[in-house]
mmCIF file of C-alpha atoms in Angstrom:
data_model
loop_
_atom_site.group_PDB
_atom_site.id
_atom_site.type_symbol
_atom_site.label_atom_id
_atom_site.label_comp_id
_atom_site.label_asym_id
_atom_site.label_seq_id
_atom_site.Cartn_x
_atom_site.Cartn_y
_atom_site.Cartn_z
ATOM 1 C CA UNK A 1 11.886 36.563 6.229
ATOM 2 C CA UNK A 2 13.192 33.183 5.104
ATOM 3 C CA UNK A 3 10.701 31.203 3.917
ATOM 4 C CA UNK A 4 12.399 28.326 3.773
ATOM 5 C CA UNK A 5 13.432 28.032 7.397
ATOM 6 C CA UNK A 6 9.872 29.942 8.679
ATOM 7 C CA UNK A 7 7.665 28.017 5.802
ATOM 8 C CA UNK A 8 3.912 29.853 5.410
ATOM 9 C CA UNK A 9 1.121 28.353 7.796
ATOM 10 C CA UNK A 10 -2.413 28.603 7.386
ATOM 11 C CA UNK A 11 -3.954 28.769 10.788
ATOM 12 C CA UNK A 12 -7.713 28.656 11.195
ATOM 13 C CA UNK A 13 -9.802 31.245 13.316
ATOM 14 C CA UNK A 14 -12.701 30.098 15.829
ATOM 15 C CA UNK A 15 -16.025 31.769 17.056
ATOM 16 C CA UNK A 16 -17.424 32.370 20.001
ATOM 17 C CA UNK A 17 -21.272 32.696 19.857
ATOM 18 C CA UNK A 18 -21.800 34.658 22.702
ATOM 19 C CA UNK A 19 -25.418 33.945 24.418
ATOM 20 C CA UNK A 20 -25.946 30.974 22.812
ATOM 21 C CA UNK A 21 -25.363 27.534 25.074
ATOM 22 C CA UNK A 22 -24.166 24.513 23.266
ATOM 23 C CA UNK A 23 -27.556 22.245 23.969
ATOM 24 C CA UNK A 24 -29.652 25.302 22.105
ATOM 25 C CA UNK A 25 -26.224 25.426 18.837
ATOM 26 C CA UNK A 26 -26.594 21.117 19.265
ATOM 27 C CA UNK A 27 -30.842 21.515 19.091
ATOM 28 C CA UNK A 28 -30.823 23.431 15.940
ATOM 29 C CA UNK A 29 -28.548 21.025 13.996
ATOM 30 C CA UNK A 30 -31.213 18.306 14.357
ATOM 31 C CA UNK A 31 -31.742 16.419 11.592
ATOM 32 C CA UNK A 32 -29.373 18.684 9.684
ATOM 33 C CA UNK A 33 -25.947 17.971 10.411
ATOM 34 C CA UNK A 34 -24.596 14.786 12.163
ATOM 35 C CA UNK A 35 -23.342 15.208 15.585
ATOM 36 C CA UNK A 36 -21.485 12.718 17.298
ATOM 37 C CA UNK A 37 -20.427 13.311 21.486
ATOM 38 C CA UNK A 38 -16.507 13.281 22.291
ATOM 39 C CA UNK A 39 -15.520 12.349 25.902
ATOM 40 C CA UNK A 40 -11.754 13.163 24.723
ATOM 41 C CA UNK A 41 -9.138 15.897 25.328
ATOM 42 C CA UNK A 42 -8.830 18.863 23.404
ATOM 43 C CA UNK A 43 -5.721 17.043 21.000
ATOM 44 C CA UNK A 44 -7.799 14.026 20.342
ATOM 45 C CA UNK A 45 -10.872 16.065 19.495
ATOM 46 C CA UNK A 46 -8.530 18.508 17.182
ATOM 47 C CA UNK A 47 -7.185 15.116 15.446
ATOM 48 C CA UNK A 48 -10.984 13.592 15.112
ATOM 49 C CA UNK A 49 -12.166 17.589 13.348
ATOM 50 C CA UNK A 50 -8.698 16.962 10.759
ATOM 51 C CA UNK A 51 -9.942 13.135 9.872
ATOM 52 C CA UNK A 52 -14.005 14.248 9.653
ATOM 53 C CA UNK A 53 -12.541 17.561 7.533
ATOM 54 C CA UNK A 54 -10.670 15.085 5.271
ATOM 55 C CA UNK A 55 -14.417 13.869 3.846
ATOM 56 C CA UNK A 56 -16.211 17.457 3.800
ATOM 57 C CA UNK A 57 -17.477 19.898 6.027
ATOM 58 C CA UNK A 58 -16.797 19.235 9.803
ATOM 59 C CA UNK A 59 -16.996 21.410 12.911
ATOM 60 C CA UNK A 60 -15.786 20.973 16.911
ATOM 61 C CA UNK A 61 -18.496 22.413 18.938
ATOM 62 C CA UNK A 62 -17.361 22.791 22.405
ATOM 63 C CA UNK A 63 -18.205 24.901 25.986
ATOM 64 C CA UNK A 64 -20.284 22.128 28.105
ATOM 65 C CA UNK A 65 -17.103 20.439 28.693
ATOM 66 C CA UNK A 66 -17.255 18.497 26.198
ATOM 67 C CA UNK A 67 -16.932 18.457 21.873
ATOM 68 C CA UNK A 68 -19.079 17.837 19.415
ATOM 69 C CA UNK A 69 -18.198 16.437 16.075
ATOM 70 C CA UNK A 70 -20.360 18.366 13.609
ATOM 71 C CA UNK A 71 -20.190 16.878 10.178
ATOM 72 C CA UNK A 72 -22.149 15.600 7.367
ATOM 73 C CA UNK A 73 -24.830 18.532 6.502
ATOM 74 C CA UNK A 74 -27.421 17.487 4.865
ATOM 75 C CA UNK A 75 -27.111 18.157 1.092
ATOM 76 C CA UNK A 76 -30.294 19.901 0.152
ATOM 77 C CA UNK A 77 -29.823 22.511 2.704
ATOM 78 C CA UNK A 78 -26.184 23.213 1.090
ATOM 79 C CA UNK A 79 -27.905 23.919 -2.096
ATOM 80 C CA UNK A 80 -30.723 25.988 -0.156
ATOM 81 C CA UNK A 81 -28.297 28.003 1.591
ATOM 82 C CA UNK A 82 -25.087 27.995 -0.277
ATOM 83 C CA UNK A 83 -25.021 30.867 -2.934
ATOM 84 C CA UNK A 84 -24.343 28.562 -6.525
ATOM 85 C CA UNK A 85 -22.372 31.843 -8.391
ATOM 86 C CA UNK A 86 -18.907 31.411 -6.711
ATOM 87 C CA UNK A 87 -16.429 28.668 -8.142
ATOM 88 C CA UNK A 88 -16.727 24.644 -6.250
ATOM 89 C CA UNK A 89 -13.805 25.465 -4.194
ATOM 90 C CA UNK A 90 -15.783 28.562 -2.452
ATOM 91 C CA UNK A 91 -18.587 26.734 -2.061
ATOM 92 C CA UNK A 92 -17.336 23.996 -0.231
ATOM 93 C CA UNK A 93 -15.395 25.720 2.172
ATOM 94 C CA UNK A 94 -15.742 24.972 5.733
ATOM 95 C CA UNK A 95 -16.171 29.355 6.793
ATOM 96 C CA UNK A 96 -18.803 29.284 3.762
ATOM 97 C CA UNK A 97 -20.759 27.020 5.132
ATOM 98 C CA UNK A 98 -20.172 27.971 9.195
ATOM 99 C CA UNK A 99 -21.399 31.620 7.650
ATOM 100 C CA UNK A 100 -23.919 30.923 4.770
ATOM 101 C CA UNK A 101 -25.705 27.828 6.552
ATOM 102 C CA UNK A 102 -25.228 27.662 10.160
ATOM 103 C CA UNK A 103 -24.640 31.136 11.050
ATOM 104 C CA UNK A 104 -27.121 33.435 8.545
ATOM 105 C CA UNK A 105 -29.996 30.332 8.434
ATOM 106 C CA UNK A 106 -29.423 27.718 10.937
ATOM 107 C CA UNK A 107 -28.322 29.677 14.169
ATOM 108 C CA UNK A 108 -29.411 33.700 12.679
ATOM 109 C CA UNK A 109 -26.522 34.962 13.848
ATOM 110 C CA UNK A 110 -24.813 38.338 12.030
ATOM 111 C CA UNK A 111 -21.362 37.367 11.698
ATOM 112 C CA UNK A 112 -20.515 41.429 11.900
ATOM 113 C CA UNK A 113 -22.078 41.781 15.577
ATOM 114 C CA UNK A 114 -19.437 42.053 18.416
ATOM 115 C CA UNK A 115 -21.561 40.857 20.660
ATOM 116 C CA UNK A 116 -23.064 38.253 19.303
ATOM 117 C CA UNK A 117 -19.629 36.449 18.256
ATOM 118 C CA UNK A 118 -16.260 36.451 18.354
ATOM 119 C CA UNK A 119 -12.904 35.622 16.004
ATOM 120 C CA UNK A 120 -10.373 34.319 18.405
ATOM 121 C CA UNK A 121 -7.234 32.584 17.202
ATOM 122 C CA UNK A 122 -6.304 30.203 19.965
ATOM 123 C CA UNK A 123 -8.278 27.060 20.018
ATOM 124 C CA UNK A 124 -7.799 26.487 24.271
ATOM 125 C CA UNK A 125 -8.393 30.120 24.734
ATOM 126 C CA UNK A 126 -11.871 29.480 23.142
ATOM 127 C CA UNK A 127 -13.021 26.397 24.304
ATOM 128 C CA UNK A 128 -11.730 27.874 28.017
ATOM 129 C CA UNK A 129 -14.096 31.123 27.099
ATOM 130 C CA UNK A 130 -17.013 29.499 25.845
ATOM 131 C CA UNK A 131 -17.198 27.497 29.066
ATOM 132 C CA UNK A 132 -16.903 30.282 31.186
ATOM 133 C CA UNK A 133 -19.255 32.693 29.748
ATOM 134 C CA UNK A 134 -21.957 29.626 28.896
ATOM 135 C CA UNK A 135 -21.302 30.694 25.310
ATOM 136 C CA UNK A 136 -20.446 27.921 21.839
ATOM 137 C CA UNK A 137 -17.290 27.548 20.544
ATOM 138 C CA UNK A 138 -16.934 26.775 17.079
ATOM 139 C CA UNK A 139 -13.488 25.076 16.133
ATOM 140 C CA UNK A 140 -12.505 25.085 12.708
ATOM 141 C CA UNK A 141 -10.242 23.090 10.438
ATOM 142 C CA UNK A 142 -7.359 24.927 8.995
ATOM 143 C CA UNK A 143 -8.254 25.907 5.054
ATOM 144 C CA UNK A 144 -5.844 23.920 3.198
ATOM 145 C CA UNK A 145 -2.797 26.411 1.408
ATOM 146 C CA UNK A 146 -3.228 25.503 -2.192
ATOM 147 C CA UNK A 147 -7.223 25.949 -2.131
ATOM 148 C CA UNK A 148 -6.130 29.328 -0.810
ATOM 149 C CA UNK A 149 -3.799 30.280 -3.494
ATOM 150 C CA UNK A 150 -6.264 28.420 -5.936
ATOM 151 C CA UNK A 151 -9.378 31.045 -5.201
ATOM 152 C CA UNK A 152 -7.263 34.012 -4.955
ATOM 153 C CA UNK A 153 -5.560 33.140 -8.715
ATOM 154 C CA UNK A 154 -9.009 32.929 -9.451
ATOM 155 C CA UNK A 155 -9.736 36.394 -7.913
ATOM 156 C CA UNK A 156 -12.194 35.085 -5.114
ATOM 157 C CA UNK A 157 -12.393 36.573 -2.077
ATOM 158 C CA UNK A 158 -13.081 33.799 0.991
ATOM 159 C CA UNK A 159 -15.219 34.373 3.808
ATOM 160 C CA UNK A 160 -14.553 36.680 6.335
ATOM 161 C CA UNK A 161 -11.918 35.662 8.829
ATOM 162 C CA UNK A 162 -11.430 32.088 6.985
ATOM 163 C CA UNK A 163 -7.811 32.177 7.542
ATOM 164 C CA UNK A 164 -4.518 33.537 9.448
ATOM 165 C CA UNK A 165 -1.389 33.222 8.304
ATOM 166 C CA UNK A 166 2.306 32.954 9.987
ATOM 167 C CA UNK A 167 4.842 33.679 10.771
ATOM 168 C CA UNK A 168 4.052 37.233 11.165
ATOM 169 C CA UNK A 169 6.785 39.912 11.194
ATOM 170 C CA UNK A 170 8.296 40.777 14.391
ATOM 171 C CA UNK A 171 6.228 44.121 15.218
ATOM 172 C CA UNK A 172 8.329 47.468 15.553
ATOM 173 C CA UNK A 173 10.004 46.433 12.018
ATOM 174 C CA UNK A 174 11.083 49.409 10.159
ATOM 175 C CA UNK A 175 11.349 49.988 6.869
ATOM 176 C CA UNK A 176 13.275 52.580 4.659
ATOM 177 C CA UNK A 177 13.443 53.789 1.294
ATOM 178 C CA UNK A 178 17.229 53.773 0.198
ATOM 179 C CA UNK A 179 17.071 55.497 -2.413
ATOM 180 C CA UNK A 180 16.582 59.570 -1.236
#
């Protein structure tokens, strides 16, 4: 593939908390996390996660028709719920705190039960899913490509489903030795 026509592109991956409304996600955060109401479009609520993501840890809650800037966590319940042995750059990741904090101690949600939550790659598909079933969705900001490349020099592994990457391969691609 030519890379420098089809350039690598770190796409983030949502969740769906199945069975859990937004008011009871939006309840728990009190006093934990700031949460400010959007009355905007998907685009301008995508664009308001990037600038809140550009000064820490921010999260679009959505499935009530409308999004909820979740930012600012509270600092003491980082270092309560974040494990400290894992380099800065782990640590502060947005899926290490979605899983560590809000999933495991804030919302006790396993982030390995089907049907308790769901991965889904397209951010409209999940809002759209979340407000049909009554469910959360949690947008995330994309993980930025040199932290990626910085933890994995560094032999980290991130958090589960933390990133996707593109283009992918055209499926049915064959390869074959040439040498017999």
């Amino acid at each position: 593939m030519d890379t420098a026509r089809y350039p690598l592109r770190v796409r983030a991956i949502h969740r769906l908390l199945h069975g859990v409304p937004v008011s009871a996600a939006l309840a728990a955060l009190e006093g934990l996390f700031r949460v400010r109401h959007l009355e905007v479009p998907l685009p301008q609520a995508l664009d308001a996660l990037a600038d809140a993501a550009c000064e820490g840890n921010a999260f679009l809650l959505a499935g009530d028709g409308a999004f909820h800037l979740v930012d600012h966590p509270d600092p003491d319940l980082l270092a309560r719920t974040i494990p400290g042995d894992r380099p800065a750059a782990w640590r502060t990741l947005d899926a290490t705190v979605l899983h560590a904090t809000l999933l495991d101690h804030v919302w006790h949600i396993p982030e390995d039960d089907p049907a308790r939550i769901a991965y889904i790659h397209d951010t409209a598909a999940t809002v759209r899913k979340a407000e049909r079933d009554g469910g959360t969705a949690v947008l995330m900001h994309p993980v930025r490509e040199e932290v990626v490349r910085d933890l994995a020099r560094q032999g980290v592994t991130m958090p589960r489903k933390s990133t996707s990457f593109g283009p992918k391969p055209a499926s049915g691609l064959v390869l074959r030795a040439l040498d017999d």
